[in-house]
XYZ file of C-alpha atoms in Angstrom:
787
model
C -2.121 12.424 12.305
C -0.286 9.395 11.303
C 2.936 8.586 13.032
C 4.488 8.301 9.571
C 4.160 12.021 9.236
C 7.596 13.465 8.236
C 8.730 16.821 9.594
C 11.253 19.244 8.128
C 12.193 22.265 10.244
C 13.934 25.250 8.627
C 15.507 27.820 10.864
C 16.194 31.050 8.910
C 17.943 33.848 10.582
C 18.919 37.142 8.889
C 17.383 39.634 6.518
C 16.669 39.870 2.829
C 18.164 43.148 2.073
C 21.712 42.811 3.581
C 22.902 39.677 5.080
C 20.666 37.082 3.506
C 19.580 34.165 5.713
C 21.521 31.366 7.454
C 19.549 28.085 7.013
C 19.529 25.174 9.383
C 17.533 22.121 8.564
C 16.301 19.328 10.658
C 14.496 16.234 9.343
C 12.899 13.227 10.972
C 9.551 11.595 11.874
C 7.083 13.876 13.524
C 6.766 11.766 16.734
C 10.524 11.328 17.241
C 13.429 13.753 18.013
C 14.665 15.572 14.921
C 18.277 15.152 13.666
C 20.226 18.339 12.419
C 21.188 17.510 8.726
C 22.121 20.524 6.816
C 23.439 24.052 7.015
C 23.233 26.429 4.301
C 22.672 30.010 3.103
C 20.198 32.137 1.169
C 21.824 35.077 -0.351
C 20.637 38.740 0.156
C 18.308 39.784 -2.683
C 17.023 43.391 -2.285
C 15.380 43.037 -5.758
C 13.158 40.352 -4.380
C 12.089 42.538 -1.480
C 11.339 45.381 -3.878
C 9.284 43.242 -6.211
C 7.431 41.671 -3.424
C 6.515 45.175 -2.084
C 5.559 46.207 -5.569
C 3.305 43.089 -5.890
C 1.538 43.954 -2.505
C 0.989 47.579 -3.493
C -0.536 46.524 -6.774
C -2.621 43.783 -4.989
C -4.006 46.087 -2.409
C -4.584 49.040 -4.926
C -6.445 46.736 -7.308
C -9.612 47.450 -5.342
C -12.221 44.854 -4.361
C -14.577 44.342 -1.422
C -12.615 42.663 1.299
C -12.831 41.681 4.824
C -10.833 44.503 5.993
C -11.925 47.554 8.126
C -15.064 48.704 6.300
C -14.345 52.311 6.299
C -11.107 51.816 4.252
C -12.606 49.584 1.603
C -12.301 50.841 -1.883
C -14.331 49.570 -4.880
C -12.180 50.862 -7.707
C -11.251 47.439 -9.278
C -10.709 47.470 -13.072
C -9.404 45.203 -15.758
C -6.256 47.453 -15.971
C -5.595 46.877 -12.179
C -6.115 43.157 -12.491
C -3.542 42.979 -15.312
C -1.112 45.107 -13.347
C -1.352 42.821 -10.252
C -0.988 39.656 -12.429
C 2.119 41.144 -14.007
C 3.654 42.078 -10.629
C 2.898 38.629 -9.419
C 4.636 36.952 -12.358
C 7.759 39.111 -11.915
C 7.993 38.437 -8.174
C 7.366 34.676 -8.668
C 10.233 34.553 -11.226
C 12.502 36.481 -8.877
C 11.492 34.236 -5.938
C 12.250 30.991 -7.846
C 15.742 32.327 -8.859
C 16.417 33.200 -5.061
C 15.545 29.462 -4.085
C 17.774 28.168 -6.854
C 20.831 29.767 -5.363
C 23.626 27.095 -5.325
C 23.864 26.686 -1.554
C 20.074 26.282 -0.957
C 19.837 24.126 -4.029
C 21.941 21.502 -2.273
C 19.540 21.429 0.504
C 16.562 21.111 -1.936
C 18.269 18.170 -3.765
C 19.097 16.426 -0.386
C 15.522 16.812 0.831
C 14.280 15.114 -2.406
C 16.530 12.191 -1.579
C 15.196 11.779 1.899
C 11.509 12.304 1.278
C 9.365 10.493 -1.275
C 6.700 12.427 -3.307
C 3.844 10.491 -1.536
C 5.274 10.951 1.990
C 2.964 13.039 4.272
C 5.334 15.927 5.237
C 5.199 19.188 7.105
C 7.776 21.928 6.278
C 7.981 24.122 9.361
C 9.483 27.508 8.763
C 10.853 29.049 12.010
C 11.893 32.609 11.492
C 11.326 36.043 13.139
C 11.414 37.626 9.724
C 7.918 38.878 8.826
C 8.895 39.255 5.227
C 9.639 35.498 5.002
C 6.247 34.858 6.607
C 4.480 36.937 3.976
C 6.284 35.109 0.942
C 4.219 32.499 -0.881
C 6.302 29.476 -0.103
C 3.976 27.147 -1.870
C 5.669 28.419 -5.050
C 8.828 26.631 -4.142
C 9.150 23.767 -6.674
C 9.718 21.260 -3.905
C 6.328 22.089 -2.303
C 4.578 22.126 -5.608
C 5.896 18.710 -6.753
C 5.414 16.924 -3.440
C 1.748 16.988 -3.240
C 1.502 15.510 0.281
C 3.561 18.363 1.587
C 2.444 21.659 3.193
C 4.208 24.685 4.526
C 3.562 25.828 8.047
C 4.898 29.117 9.717
C 6.242 29.512 13.212
C 8.454 31.925 15.171
C 11.993 30.888 16.258
C 11.377 31.626 20.025
C 9.292 28.622 20.409
C 10.878 25.389 21.813
C 12.441 22.541 19.803
C 9.978 19.849 20.823
C 8.889 17.573 17.880
C 5.424 18.060 16.476
C 4.065 14.886 18.166
C 5.795 15.204 21.379
C 4.574 14.172 24.947
C 4.310 17.789 26.052
C 1.486 19.336 27.849
C -0.197 20.279 24.576
C -0.980 16.547 24.103
C -4.286 17.557 25.356
C -5.049 18.278 21.791
C -5.608 14.582 21.263
C -9.255 13.886 21.467
C -9.995 10.814 23.574
C -13.731 10.728 22.788
C -16.132 10.841 19.874
C -18.173 13.763 21.160
C -18.893 16.419 18.510
C -16.371 19.050 17.722
C -17.136 22.150 19.786
C -16.930 25.336 17.799
C -17.370 28.939 18.855
C -18.269 30.943 15.770
C -18.024 34.761 16.099
C -19.729 36.395 13.163
C -18.673 39.992 13.336
C -19.463 43.232 11.436
C -20.899 42.108 8.128
C -21.144 45.370 6.362
C -20.227 45.104 2.760
C -19.686 41.301 3.018
C -21.887 38.246 3.213
C -21.102 36.160 6.362
C -24.371 34.240 6.176
C -22.645 31.776 3.876
C -20.028 31.169 6.630
C -22.858 30.335 8.935
C -24.485 27.921 6.562
C -21.188 26.215 5.993
C -20.674 25.658 9.739
C -24.207 24.529 10.350
C -23.810 21.653 7.843
C -20.749 20.145 9.451
C -20.887 16.569 10.512
C -20.324 15.670 14.227
C -20.087 19.327 15.218
C -21.808 21.486 17.928
C -21.587 25.124 16.856
C -22.401 28.052 18.967
C -22.935 31.219 16.967
C -22.264 34.822 18.333
C -23.720 37.152 15.682
C -22.367 40.737 16.026
C -21.775 40.187 19.816
C -20.918 42.525 22.574
C -17.406 42.201 24.013
C -18.625 40.702 27.264
C -20.604 38.014 25.283
C -17.212 36.875 23.540
C -15.377 36.917 26.889
C -18.024 34.967 28.792
C -18.057 32.150 26.152
C -14.218 31.957 26.206
C -14.142 31.627 30.050
C -17.060 29.513 30.800
C -17.192 26.953 27.952
C -14.879 24.506 26.425
C -14.001 24.807 22.734
C -12.141 22.870 20.080
C -12.227 25.443 17.365
C -12.549 29.300 17.476
C -13.926 30.664 14.208
C -14.108 34.337 13.231
C -15.771 35.802 10.081
C -15.940 39.524 9.469
C -13.593 42.413 9.030
C -10.089 42.627 10.593
C -6.949 44.700 10.127
C -3.453 44.899 11.311
C -2.469 48.449 12.567
C 1.350 48.704 13.368
C 1.790 46.120 16.206
C -1.846 45.529 16.852
C -4.424 43.521 15.203
C -8.165 44.427 15.467
C -11.346 42.428 14.696
C -14.656 44.119 14.188
C -17.271 42.207 16.283
C -20.192 44.488 15.537
C -20.878 47.635 13.604
C -19.821 49.919 16.492
C -17.260 47.904 18.447
C -13.884 46.427 17.721
C -11.384 44.460 19.784
C -7.653 43.909 19.786
C -6.573 40.429 20.781
C -4.704 41.786 23.682
C -8.166 42.772 25.018
C -9.061 39.125 24.921
C -5.857 37.564 26.042
C -7.049 36.278 29.377
C -10.254 34.656 27.878
C -8.227 33.177 25.126
C -5.555 31.834 27.480
C -8.214 30.130 29.622
C -9.889 28.612 26.533
C -6.515 27.370 25.286
C -5.867 25.747 28.713
C -9.290 24.041 28.564
C -8.446 22.499 25.105
C -8.803 25.048 22.201
C -6.769 23.470 19.464
C -7.488 25.642 16.325
C -8.450 29.162 15.403
C -9.607 30.061 12.028
C -9.728 33.806 11.109
C -11.419 34.023 7.815
C -10.662 37.626 7.610
C -8.039 39.988 6.277
C -4.279 40.474 7.230
C -4.333 37.491 9.657
C -0.531 37.342 10.280
C -0.842 40.140 12.606
C -3.373 37.926 14.597
C -0.880 35.128 14.520
C 1.807 37.195 16.046
C -0.397 38.464 18.886
C -1.710 34.848 19.613
C 1.780 33.099 19.559
C 2.633 33.988 23.138
C -0.700 32.397 24.344
C 0.480 28.920 22.955
C -2.508 28.432 20.680
C -1.614 25.090 18.791
C -2.883 26.026 15.281
C -4.020 29.073 13.458
C -5.366 29.393 9.966
C -5.165 32.909 8.666
C -5.095 34.954 5.385
C -1.778 36.605 4.649
C -3.449 39.651 2.755
C -6.713 41.318 2.372
C -9.162 38.591 1.170
C -12.100 39.002 -1.090
C -15.455 37.805 0.150
C -15.883 35.130 -2.463
C -12.390 33.833 -1.892
C -13.003 33.619 1.867
C -16.171 31.585 1.255
C -14.496 29.287 -1.296
C -11.610 28.570 1.090
C -13.952 27.831 3.996
C -16.083 25.563 1.868
C -13.308 23.361 0.514
C -11.382 23.338 3.800
C -14.261 22.244 5.981
C -15.383 19.726 3.505
C -11.923 17.855 3.598
C -11.142 18.489 7.201
C -14.534 17.250 8.458
C -14.132 14.032 6.528
C -11.045 13.043 8.337
C -8.365 14.342 6.069
C -5.394 15.954 7.958
C -5.383 19.654 8.781
C -2.252 20.152 6.560
C -3.599 18.307 3.520
C -7.121 20.037 4.013
C -5.552 23.539 3.976
C -3.326 22.604 0.879
C -6.288 21.165 -0.974
C -8.500 24.213 -0.185
C -5.694 26.655 -1.213
C -5.050 24.919 -4.557
C -8.743 25.020 -5.348
C -8.725 28.707 -5.012
C -6.726 28.860 -8.299
C -10.103 28.429 -10.060
C -10.977 31.901 -8.900
C -7.902 33.617 -10.009
C -9.336 34.817 -13.313
C -11.299 37.321 -11.259
C -9.212 37.388 -8.081
C -5.497 37.219 -8.851
C -3.227 35.401 -6.452
C -6.188 33.976 -4.393
C -4.277 30.835 -3.765
C -1.415 32.875 -2.050
C -3.453 33.843 0.800
C -4.160 30.952 3.311
C -1.443 29.811 5.664
C -1.108 27.802 8.866
C 0.745 29.317 11.813
C 1.349 26.853 14.701
C 3.520 26.047 17.571
C 6.159 23.472 16.780
C 5.192 21.215 19.651
C 1.559 21.263 18.855
C -0.044 17.779 18.380
C -2.011 17.661 15.060
C -5.704 18.097 15.512
C -7.949 15.614 13.717
C -11.561 15.876 13.175
C -13.322 12.856 14.969
C -15.740 10.746 12.828
C -18.253 10.341 15.712
C -18.144 6.587 15.040
C -14.711 5.545 16.282
C -12.761 6.206 19.484
C -9.818 7.491 17.571
C -8.178 10.873 17.481
C -5.825 10.011 14.727
C -7.321 8.259 11.781
C -3.932 7.058 10.426
C -2.670 5.932 13.713
C -5.294 3.159 13.989
C -6.725 2.159 10.660
C -7.465 -1.217 11.910
C -10.151 0.388 14.129
C -11.601 2.667 11.539
C -14.383 0.230 10.631
C -16.500 -0.593 13.722
C -13.598 -1.329 16.031
C -12.350 -4.322 14.155
C -9.515 -6.217 15.838
C -6.707 -8.296 14.566
C -8.343 -11.371 16.108
C -11.492 -10.756 14.210
C -9.471 -10.459 11.041
C -7.709 -13.728 11.620
C -10.895 -15.425 12.628
C -12.701 -14.167 9.506
C -9.846 -15.247 7.262
C -9.610 -18.716 8.789
C -13.353 -19.185 8.636
C -13.534 -17.972 4.966
C -10.342 -19.945 3.914
C -11.704 -23.018 5.727
C -15.106 -22.898 3.931
C -13.455 -22.453 0.627
C -10.971 -25.227 1.218
C -13.728 -27.466 2.385
C -15.837 -26.791 -0.569
C -12.784 -27.500 -2.624
C -12.120 -30.947 -0.973
C -15.800 -31.847 -1.687
C -15.180 -31.251 -5.339
C -17.351 -28.186 -5.690
C -14.704 -26.073 -7.181
C -13.192 -28.621 -9.464
C -15.000 -27.574 -12.706
C -13.817 -23.932 -12.104
C -10.308 -24.872 -11.301
C -10.076 -27.062 -14.453
C -11.249 -24.068 -16.493
C -8.569 -22.090 -14.988
C -6.036 -24.841 -15.857
C -7.274 -24.676 -19.495
C -7.085 -20.952 -19.496
C -3.409 -20.882 -18.541
C -2.618 -23.843 -20.915
C -3.822 -21.853 -23.894
C -1.675 -18.734 -22.867
C 1.641 -20.340 -22.037
C 4.510 -19.698 -24.595
C 5.613 -22.543 -26.888
C 9.135 -23.924 -26.377
C 8.424 -27.422 -27.727
C 10.403 -29.468 -30.342
C 7.245 -31.355 -31.281
C 7.399 -30.463 -34.937
C 11.076 -31.421 -35.258
C 10.814 -34.632 -33.276
C 7.568 -36.384 -34.327
C 6.042 -37.304 -37.645
C 2.428 -38.561 -37.878
C 1.229 -40.816 -40.598
C -2.517 -40.299 -40.636
C -5.246 -42.696 -41.835
C -8.417 -41.070 -42.789
C -11.619 -41.964 -44.848
C -9.704 -41.017 -48.074
C -6.914 -43.376 -47.129
C -9.388 -46.207 -46.401
C -10.946 -45.719 -49.862
C -7.595 -45.619 -51.500
C -6.713 -49.049 -50.045
C -10.071 -50.484 -51.348
C -9.380 -49.169 -54.767
C -6.010 -50.867 -54.762
C -7.796 -54.188 -53.773
C -5.872 -54.206 -50.429
C -7.570 -56.710 -48.068
C -8.038 -54.991 -44.721
C -9.804 -56.004 -41.527
C -10.019 -52.392 -40.206
C -8.653 -49.037 -41.319
C -5.235 -50.438 -42.232
C -4.486 -53.454 -44.528
C -1.501 -55.715 -43.922
C -0.362 -54.942 -47.484
C -0.389 -51.167 -46.791
C 1.435 -51.865 -43.542
C 4.152 -53.731 -45.223
C 4.770 -50.870 -47.771
C 4.861 -48.362 -44.966
C 7.386 -50.388 -42.913
C 9.551 -51.045 -45.938
C 9.905 -47.430 -46.892
C 10.171 -46.117 -43.257
C 12.980 -48.508 -42.066
C 15.154 -47.621 -45.080
C 15.413 -44.012 -43.475
C 16.136 -45.248 -39.993
C 13.452 -43.566 -37.848
C 14.233 -43.732 -33.992
C 10.830 -45.265 -33.113
C 7.676 -46.379 -34.940
C 4.542 -46.357 -32.866
C 1.328 -47.982 -34.278
C -1.704 -46.368 -32.538
C -4.139 -48.508 -34.485
C -5.785 -51.542 -32.930
C -4.246 -54.675 -34.377
C -5.595 -57.566 -32.189
C -4.507 -60.292 -34.612
C -0.986 -61.341 -35.688
C 1.122 -59.357 -38.053
C 1.734 -60.940 -41.420
C 5.153 -62.788 -41.942
C 6.164 -59.876 -44.220
C 5.481 -57.233 -41.677
C 6.906 -58.982 -38.698
C 10.232 -59.033 -40.412
C 10.452 -55.257 -39.815
C 9.062 -55.388 -36.247
C 11.651 -57.581 -34.566
C 13.860 -54.698 -33.287
C 13.570 -52.231 -30.524
C 12.182 -49.462 -32.934
C 8.614 -50.698 -32.810
C 5.793 -50.292 -30.356
C 2.169 -51.447 -30.718
C -0.921 -50.961 -28.611
C -3.470 -52.852 -26.636
C -6.309 -51.623 -24.497
C -7.030 -52.380 -20.742
C -10.537 -52.845 -19.548
C -12.175 -49.517 -18.548
C -15.478 -49.457 -16.589
C -16.099 -45.687 -16.736
C -15.269 -45.469 -20.513
C -17.102 -48.843 -21.175
C -13.998 -50.149 -22.891
C -13.985 -54.002 -22.990
C -10.343 -54.278 -23.608
C -8.398 -55.137 -26.669
C -5.580 -57.734 -26.977
C -2.233 -56.855 -28.585
C -0.806 -58.602 -31.679
C 0.175 -62.132 -30.566
C 3.296 -62.523 -32.526
C 5.455 -59.599 -31.108
C 7.266 -59.264 -27.916
C 5.429 -57.907 -24.779
C 8.265 -55.426 -24.516
C 7.010 -53.731 -27.563
C 3.514 -53.267 -26.345
C 1.955 -50.331 -24.579
C -1.668 -49.633 -23.550
C -3.209 -46.653 -25.156
C -5.968 -45.844 -22.603
C -6.147 -42.125 -21.740
C -7.962 -40.894 -18.656
C -10.876 -38.579 -19.256
C -11.963 -35.799 -16.974
C -15.740 -35.426 -16.001
C -16.193 -32.789 -18.722
C -14.636 -35.077 -21.427
C -11.342 -33.213 -21.675
C -7.972 -34.948 -21.559
C -5.619 -33.272 -19.130
C -3.940 -36.353 -17.647
C -1.815 -39.184 -19.097
C -0.910 -42.620 -17.799
C 2.731 -43.630 -17.460
C 1.744 -47.027 -16.001
C -1.154 -49.067 -14.527
C -1.785 -52.721 -13.438
C -2.286 -55.193 -16.263
C -5.399 -57.070 -16.842
C -6.427 -60.443 -18.459
C -6.800 -58.918 -21.966
C -3.884 -56.440 -22.045
C -0.855 -57.428 -20.115
C 1.198 -54.093 -20.688
C 2.031 -52.141 -17.632
C 3.328 -49.027 -19.300
C 1.322 -46.683 -21.509
C 2.049 -46.414 -25.369
C 3.138 -42.778 -25.085
C 5.486 -43.606 -22.206
C 6.920 -46.663 -23.933
C 7.672 -44.653 -27.148
C 9.276 -41.872 -25.227
C 11.566 -44.421 -23.414
C 12.616 -46.007 -26.588
C 13.466 -42.616 -28.112
C 15.447 -41.435 -24.929
C 17.400 -44.658 -24.763
C 18.551 -44.444 -28.279
C 18.994 -40.670 -28.473
C 20.484 -39.899 -25.020
C 21.056 -43.303 -23.514
C 18.547 -42.427 -20.756
C 16.776 -45.274 -18.973
C 13.959 -45.416 -16.437
C 14.796 -45.605 -12.766
C 12.722 -46.043 -9.710
C 13.397 -43.963 -6.633
C 11.774 -43.838 -3.211
C 9.933 -40.641 -2.168
C 11.134 -39.945 1.333
C 8.004 -38.080 2.315
C 5.576 -40.921 1.819
C 7.676 -43.993 1.030
C 6.155 -44.456 -2.494
C 8.289 -45.408 -5.483
C 8.521 -42.809 -8.114
C 9.784 -42.788 -11.737
C 12.831 -40.904 -12.653
C 13.833 -40.589 -16.284
C 16.963 -38.532 -16.995
C 16.624 -35.201 -14.993
C 12.933 -35.475 -14.360
C 11.235 -37.212 -11.310
C 7.601 -37.837 -12.389
C 5.352 -37.031 -9.334
C 2.190 -39.181 -9.653
C -1.214 -37.642 -9.301
C -3.282 -38.369 -6.096
C -6.971 -38.111 -5.878
C -6.767 -34.599 -4.588
C -3.659 -33.201 -6.454
C -3.881 -29.696 -7.582
C -7.496 -28.645 -8.424
C -8.595 -32.419 -8.786
C -10.851 -34.195 -6.489
C -10.939 -37.621 -8.029
C -12.447 -40.910 -7.000
C -10.234 -43.772 -6.265
C -11.179 -45.328 -9.571
C -10.344 -42.126 -11.469
C -7.010 -41.708 -9.755
C -5.759 -45.366 -10.372
C -2.527 -46.007 -12.061
C 0.513 -43.799 -12.404
C -0.860 -40.508 -13.968
C 0.759 -37.099 -14.549
C -0.588 -33.853 -15.885
C -0.353 -33.275 -19.711
C 1.604 -30.057 -20.442
C 0.349 -29.303 -23.911
C 2.207 -26.829 -26.110
C 1.264 -24.742 -29.175
C 1.888 -26.286 -32.563
C 1.343 -29.744 -34.114
C 3.732 -32.404 -35.534
C 4.213 -32.833 -39.228
C 1.329 -34.927 -40.697
C 1.371 -36.864 -43.897
C -1.250 -39.288 -45.209
C -1.068 -43.058 -45.824
C -2.153 -42.691 -49.447
C 0.733 -40.376 -50.084
C 3.251 -43.031 -49.018
C 1.443 -45.789 -50.825
C 1.285 -43.882 -53.992
C 4.840 -42.650 -53.803
C 3.994 -39.025 -54.137
C 6.202 -37.939 -51.383
C 9.066 -40.390 -51.702
C 11.538 -37.600 -52.351
C 10.589 -35.882 -49.057
C 10.235 -38.995 -46.903
C 13.869 -39.120 -45.837
C 13.863 -35.514 -44.423
C 10.483 -36.112 -42.786
C 11.417 -39.500 -41.186
C 15.178 -39.686 -40.339
C 15.903 -39.770 -36.542
C 12.380 -38.983 -35.715
C 9.558 -40.760 -33.994
C 6.898 -41.860 -36.503
C 3.336 -42.423 -35.175
C 0.648 -44.127 -37.332
C -2.872 -43.449 -36.303
C -6.391 -42.656 -37.543
C -7.481 -39.085 -38.016
C -11.286 -39.596 -38.500
C -14.117 -39.146 -36.033
C -13.658 -42.531 -34.421
C -10.692 -41.409 -32.420
C -11.078 -37.625 -31.495
C -11.163 -36.028 -28.121
C -11.182 -32.652 -26.399
C -8.035 -31.005 -25.010
C -7.784 -27.709 -22.983
C -7.067 -25.832 -26.091
C -9.697 -27.483 -28.256
C -12.946 -27.517 -26.155
C -14.593 -24.791 -28.095
C -12.878 -25.763 -31.391
C -12.609 -29.048 -33.355
C -11.549 -32.004 -31.295
C -8.104 -33.514 -31.663
C -7.137 -37.007 -32.990
C -5.892 -39.421 -30.488
C -2.573 -39.891 -32.230
C -1.917 -36.160 -31.990
C -2.636 -36.304 -28.260
C -0.195 -39.179 -27.921
C 2.398 -37.055 -29.803
C 1.910 -34.255 -27.131
C 2.343 -36.788 -24.359
C 5.434 -38.417 -25.820
C 6.972 -34.994 -26.445
C 6.336 -33.861 -22.885
C 8.010 -36.894 -21.356
C 11.095 -36.380 -23.648
C 11.346 -32.653 -22.912
C 11.033 -33.271 -19.237
C 13.785 -36.008 -19.200
C 16.137 -33.809 -21.142
C 15.487 -30.854 -18.776
C 14.008 -28.583 -21.507
C 10.502 -28.283 -19.892
C 9.057 -29.167 -16.502
C 6.267 -31.599 -15.982
C 3.403 -29.774 -14.144
C 3.362 -30.309 -10.414
C 1.367 -28.985 -7.533
C 1.731 -27.808 -3.987
C 0.950 -29.940 -0.964
C -2.313 -29.479 0.666
C -0.934 -27.531 3.649
C 0.629 -25.036 1.456
C -2.395 -24.599 -0.702
C -4.510 -23.878 2.527
C -1.918 -21.381 3.563
C -1.998 -19.579 0.179
C -5.867 -19.508 0.295
C -5.817 -18.157 3.850
C -3.304 -15.367 3.024
C -5.573 -14.136 0.283
C -8.612 -14.284 2.659
C -6.638 -12.289 5.039
C -5.818 -9.673 2.288
C -9.511 -9.503 1.605
C -10.330 -8.528 5.190
C -7.477 -5.932 4.896
C -9.311 -4.407 1.992
C -12.468 -3.957 4.018
C -10.605 -2.522 6.988
C -8.537 0.019 4.971
C -11.180 1.108 2.477
C -12.397 4.663 2.481
C -14.989 4.263 -0.189
C -16.737 1.556 -2.408
C -14.674 2.971 -5.295
C -11.491 2.344 -3.529
C -12.638 -1.151 -2.452
C -13.508 -1.994 -5.975
C -10.040 -0.801 -7.159
C -8.385 -2.786 -4.424
C -10.275 -5.974 -5.370
C -9.492 -5.501 -9.033
C -5.753 -4.920 -8.234
C -5.705 -7.927 -6.061
C -7.301 -9.980 -8.677
C -4.902 -9.054 -11.316
C -1.862 -9.648 -8.959
C -3.302 -13.103 -8.107
C -3.775 -14.018 -11.774
C -0.307 -12.933 -12.645
C 1.285 -14.809 -9.825
C -0.667 -18.013 -10.596
C 0.251 -17.733 -14.435
C 3.954 -17.190 -13.603
C 4.049 -20.334 -11.517
C 2.154 -22.143 -14.241
C 4.824 -21.462 -16.916
C 7.465 -22.443 -14.419
C 5.713 -25.881 -14.011
C 3.463 -25.287 -10.998
C -0.244 -25.587 -10.914
C -1.250 -23.483 -7.895
C -4.844 -22.534 -6.897
C -6.451 -19.541 -8.669
C -10.108 -19.901 -7.957
C -9.981 -20.763 -4.280
C -7.872 -17.766 -3.186
C -9.976 -15.454 -5.344
C -13.054 -16.652 -3.479
C -11.388 -16.210 -0.234
C -10.155 -12.779 -1.262
C -13.593 -11.697 -2.433
C -15.621 -13.221 0.310
C -13.554 -12.699 3.467
C -14.643 -9.136 3.638
C -18.268 -10.185 3.479
C -17.576 -12.753 6.311
C -15.730 -10.017 8.353
C -18.707 -7.662 8.083
C -21.094 -10.349 9.078
C -18.986 -11.487 12.185
C -18.662 -7.853 13.255
C -22.347 -7.197 13.044
C -23.087 -10.424 14.905
C -20.648 -9.433 17.685
C -22.063 -5.957 17.864
C -25.656 -7.345 18.128
C -24.632 -9.725 20.986
C -23.096 -6.643 22.838
C -26.384 -4.779 22.528
């Protein structure tokens, strides 16, 4: 029994007819001294006593073959008797509920619900000398009914007040070995009933050594009690309570009172008898006779029990109890399952009850595989004696292997897919559409220029460029970015518009991996208005990173990227924000600060990346794409004048990017891998917008944890995985635990992602899923070495 078991002790003194009952309640943990908490009163209710007696009369008159003295069995059952019994039960149940809802007792009920959670394992011990209260079906109390882990247990008040898990002499009830449960099964007079079923049930029990005495003589029973050691005493057959004496019928000719067996029973209890099960009629009389012998636990039937009900209860109880469920929960479950028989046997679920000493230590069925008397007290040992050290060793080994595989780049493809997955799910809070206008040049625009006899060297003629500049500048855009290669001087007419701070052109630096030879900028504009438009590609061809800066080369002397240069110009004009360089105190490296954002540069092993030195060159950050696109108009619409009336609204105070939209400059992004690729100018728009949002404090730039924290994160999930293996009770529960853990991991990682942190998802999942396999393997290896 788990030390988390809660114990509620009710002391009830009085009578039902005249005084009612004073109620004293103590509550606490089962292995600790109890604290007196409540005092109350249950009023006298003669009507309840009358209705209970009426129900008992109708129940016993109903007529059915029971395990009571065979000579007194009547087989006169009828549908009319069944209906009368049910009606009496309903009237009594309603009256019983009314009694428990009396104002003084209801206060105790409410207070108990505040102290005990519905899923707390709880024993409610009723200590009273009133036989009437013992016979009442307390499981009908709404508190017991709703609290599914709670069971009612009976006791007398003349026992001591030692807690349930005390260190008293009865602690001999704790099994210290894994030997089979020793059961003495007395199968008595079977006339009119079938006790062979009881025998078959006992024979199938796991980890049990059962000795059967079939219709024995008196001295046989006495000898076994004196000379052998037993854990459980079981009796099946006829029994009856006559006045102050209870009698069991051990064969067709002989019967015994328990007083005639008291010395043998006392000896057996001293040697370790923990539980007696009397699967027979009117067992409360047996309980009263055995209480002075200090038998720890007794399971009896309150009233005469039909043979089929007795079999069903024993079947369900032994199935649960022998699989390691607690004695109390096993009895409750078996009792509740009897409700399925109540169509033919009314009130079958009212019959079973536990009668025990308050100081008795709970008896748990040993599994035969663990040195453990209390399954809940040492769950860490419930699977092949696994130790905490083995858990940690397995977690470190699994976490280390996963982390090592990650450092070698083996998990990078999966981690990048997880990155793309989160990127496509995050909500859109971007001002992209309201901040940036794209003037696109596609094949139709090229043909339009040719029809207008505009001389062009590439996709954009000088004449077309002059018209665009003339129209745009009249509406005062914040910045104009030309994302089209123009490696020759602008015309005198165009350069007139490009002398200010509003214009940024491009060049390309040499790129060995992308086989880019490099492209020079226009020679007749300032170097301050030039940015390189190189974009780093991941191994799968997807763009997830962007440059802020990189060293110049002989062809392209720009040190800042096109997108970063455009964003800076906009921020300087819009919010008077300028770039600053600060020193990272952790590594001494210079870092860029723009407004409220410090842009942390990517290293070769940042986040899920494992990049080569060449791939990680320059000042790179992650691209935080958002849903949506900027407004797009086409070059031909400006040249033809068809949108002149709309141009002011589209252009004023915005960033205007001019770029090609055809297949020559299209790339994959996290949200477009399975769809149509995205034009480079649109990708630049996202990059520009991200820098602006970050500088203004509207959206964070994605960052990542340091390596030591990522390893700790992976290790913690590996440790949780070993916990699933140790705590599991079935493959189904393990699967549910793994599924729940995976969902929690995904939710945590996605939450961090939308807060601006890319934390590992795939590595901790692998650690969580594989650590159990590693733990099992380590345990088997150690066990093999011991053999």
